[in-house]
PDB file of C-alpha atoms in Angstrom:
ATOM      1  CA  GLY Y  35      26.322  -8.012 -30.938  1.00 73.00           C
ATOM      2  CA  ILE Y  36      23.011  -7.775 -29.184  1.00 79.00           C
ATOM      3  CA  GLU Y  37      20.233  -6.076 -31.085  1.00 92.00           C
ATOM      4  CA  GLU Y  38      19.566  -2.558 -29.800  1.00 90.00           C
ATOM      5  CA  ALA Y  39      15.857  -3.292 -29.169  1.00 90.00           C
ATOM      6  CA  VAL Y  40      16.727  -6.368 -27.100  1.00 91.00           C
ATOM      7  CA  LYS Y  41      19.300  -4.382 -25.143  1.00 91.00           C
ATOM      8  CA  GLN Y  42      16.801  -1.578 -24.447  1.00 93.00           C
ATOM      9  CA  GLU Y  43      14.187  -4.108 -23.299  1.00 93.00           C
ATOM     10  CA  ALA Y  44      16.683  -5.683 -20.892  1.00 93.00           C
ATOM     11  CA  ILE Y  45      17.636  -2.263 -19.543  1.00 94.00           C
ATOM     12  CA  GLN Y  46      13.961  -1.369 -19.005  1.00 94.00           C
ATOM     13  CA  GLU Y  47      13.365  -4.666 -17.169  1.00 94.00           C
ATOM     14  CA  MET Y  48      16.312  -3.896 -14.867  1.00 95.00           C
ATOM     15  CA  ILE Y  49      14.913  -0.407 -14.191  1.00 95.00           C
ATOM     16  CA  ASP Y  50      11.460  -1.851 -13.429  1.00 92.00           C
ATOM     17  CA  LEU Y  51      12.927  -4.424 -11.021  1.00 93.00           C
ATOM     18  CA  THR Y  52      14.964  -1.729  -9.286  1.00 95.00           C
ATOM     19  CA  GLU Y  53      11.844   0.437  -8.866  1.00 94.00           C
ATOM     20  CA  LEU Y  54       9.905  -2.495  -7.378  1.00 94.00           C
ATOM     21  CA  SER Y  55      12.753  -3.247  -4.998  1.00 95.00           C
ATOM     22  CA  GLU Y  56      12.924   0.391  -3.895  1.00 96.00           C
ATOM     23  CA  LYS Y  57       9.155   0.438  -3.229  1.00 96.00           C
ATOM     24  CA  GLU Y  58       9.385  -2.796  -1.231  1.00 96.00           C
ATOM     25  CA  ASN Y  59      12.315  -1.453   0.817  1.00 97.00           C
ATOM     26  CA  ALA Y  60      10.573   1.880   1.453  1.00 96.00           C
ATOM     27  CA  ALA Y  61       7.427   0.134   2.703  1.00 97.00           C
ATOM     28  CA  GLU Y  62       9.433  -2.261   4.904  1.00 97.00           C
ATOM     29  CA  THR Y  63      11.466   0.591   6.409  1.00 97.00           C
ATOM     30  CA  LEU Y  64       8.376   2.660   7.209  1.00 97.00           C
ATOM     31  CA  LEU Y  65       6.576  -0.340   8.705  1.00 97.00           C
ATOM     32  CA  MET Y  66       9.608  -0.998  10.945  1.00 96.00           C
ATOM     33  CA  ALA Y  67       9.630   2.665  11.970  1.00 96.00           C
ATOM     34  CA  LYS Y  68       5.974   2.310  12.956  1.00 95.00           C
ATOM     35  CA  GLY Y  69       6.843  -0.614  15.246  1.00 94.00           C
ATOM     36  CA  PHE Y  70       6.055  -3.656  13.133  1.00 93.00           C
ATOM     37  CA  LEU Y  71       8.635  -6.401  13.593  1.00 88.00           C
ATOM     38  CA  ASP Y  72      10.491  -7.933  10.659  1.00 90.00           C
ATOM     39  CA  PRO Y  73       8.124  -6.786   7.885  1.00 95.00           C
ATOM     40  CA  VAL Y  74       8.546  -8.269   4.429  1.00 96.00           C
ATOM     41  CA  VAL Y  75       6.861  -6.615   1.449  1.00 97.00           C
ATOM     42  CA  SER Y  76       6.724  -8.369  -1.917  1.00 96.00           C
ATOM     43  CA  ILE Y  77       5.141  -6.728  -4.961  1.00 96.00           C
ATOM     44  CA  SER Y  78       3.885  -8.716  -7.936  1.00 92.00           C
ATOM     45  CA  SER Y  79       2.064  -7.370 -10.971  1.00 84.00           C
ATOM     46  CA  ASP Y  80      -1.328  -7.101  -9.257  1.00 91.00           C
ATOM     47  CA  LYS Y  81      -0.798  -7.898  -5.557  1.00 96.00           C
ATOM     48  CA  VAL Y  82       1.312  -6.856  -2.603  1.00 97.00           C
ATOM     49  CA  ASP Y  83       2.105  -9.457   0.027  1.00 97.00           C
ATOM     50  CA  VAL Y  84       2.972  -8.093   3.460  1.00 97.00           C
ATOM     51  CA  ILE Y  85       4.265 -10.354   6.208  1.00 96.00           C
ATOM     52  CA  VAL Y  86       4.660  -9.041   9.746  1.00 95.00           C
ATOM     53  CA  ASN Y  87       5.970 -10.800  12.828  1.00 93.00           C
ATOM     54  CA  ALA Y  88       2.887 -10.719  15.064  1.00 92.00           C
ATOM     55  CA  ALA Y  89       0.427 -13.186  16.561  1.00 91.00           C
ATOM     56  CA  SER Y  90      -2.403 -10.727  15.906  1.00 93.00           C
ATOM     57  CA  ILE Y  91      -2.985  -7.129  14.887  1.00 94.00           C
ATOM     58  CA  THR Y  92      -5.760  -4.687  15.638  1.00 96.00           C
ATOM     59  CA  ASP Y  93      -8.001  -3.132  12.990  1.00 96.00           C
ATOM     60  CA  ALA Y  94      -6.086   0.121  13.511  1.00 96.00           C
ATOM     61  CA  GLN Y  95      -2.771  -1.642  12.886  1.00 96.00           C
ATOM     62  CA  ARG Y  96      -4.195  -3.318   9.764  1.00 96.00           C
ATOM     63  CA  ALA Y  97      -5.313   0.099   8.509  1.00 96.00           C
ATOM     64  CA  GLN Y  98      -1.878   1.523   9.292  1.00 96.00           C
ATOM     65  CA  ILE Y  99      -0.156  -1.272   7.339  1.00 97.00           C
ATOM     66  CA  GLU Y 100      -2.514  -0.778   4.401  1.00 97.00           C
ATOM     67  CA  ASP Y 101      -1.940   2.989   4.449  1.00 96.00           C
ATOM     68  CA  VAL Y 102       1.850   2.628   4.414  1.00 96.00           C
ATOM     69  CA  VAL Y 103       1.795   0.001   1.679  1.00 96.00           C
ATOM     70  CA  LYS Y 104      -0.688   1.958  -0.467  1.00 96.00           C
ATOM     71  CA  ARG Y 105       1.455   5.088  -0.260  1.00 94.00           C
ATOM     72  CA  LYS Y 106       4.774   3.393  -0.926  1.00 94.00           C
ATOM     73  CA  THR Y 107       3.668   0.895  -3.592  1.00 92.00           C
ATOM     74  CA  GLU Y 108       0.820   2.831  -5.256  1.00 91.00           C
ATOM     75  CA  MET Y 109      -1.401  -0.275  -5.017  1.00 92.00           C
ATOM     76  CA  ALA Y 110      -5.054  -0.338  -3.915  1.00 94.00           C
ATOM     77  CA  ALA Y 111      -6.031  -1.676  -0.490  1.00 91.00           C
ATOM     78  CA  ASP Y 112      -7.865  -4.640  -2.025  1.00 94.00           C
ATOM     79  CA  SER Y 113      -4.569  -5.708  -3.639  1.00 96.00           C
ATOM     80  CA  ILE Y 114      -2.775  -5.919  -0.283  1.00 97.00           C
ATOM     81  CA  ILE Y 115      -2.564  -9.290   1.452  1.00 96.00           C
ATOM     82  CA  ILE Y 116      -1.367  -9.161   5.064  1.00 96.00           C
ATOM     83  CA  THR Y 117      -0.014 -12.352   6.618  1.00 95.00           C
ATOM     84  CA  LEU Y 118       0.847 -12.680  10.284  1.00 95.00           C
ATOM     85  CA  LEU Y 119       3.798 -14.839  11.198  1.00 91.00           C
ATOM     86  CA  ASN Y 120       4.504 -15.192  14.899  1.00 83.00           C
ATOM     87  CA  LEU Y 121       8.235 -15.931  15.020  1.00 74.00           C
ATOM     88  CA  SER Y 122       8.571 -15.464  18.774  1.00 65.00           C
ATOM     89  CA  GLU Y 123       7.040 -18.869  19.530  1.00 53.00           C
TER      90      GLU Y 123
END
């Protein structure tokens, strides 16, 4: 016997986590389609971390990443942190 309110809260938390996961996956898929290698997108309450496999990116590529992530995660550009990780070395 779990209290109904506790059960509903747990269900809502599962829904929220699923929505975050879907946003992360959508952003990663679109970034891959745009040519970025091995992107990882992680959303927290107030930030989005984006990791791409690249030694460097141009300003245009940075803008493209920010655009994709803003659209898919509904977060502002100043909340997006892009980290470059060159895995080919």
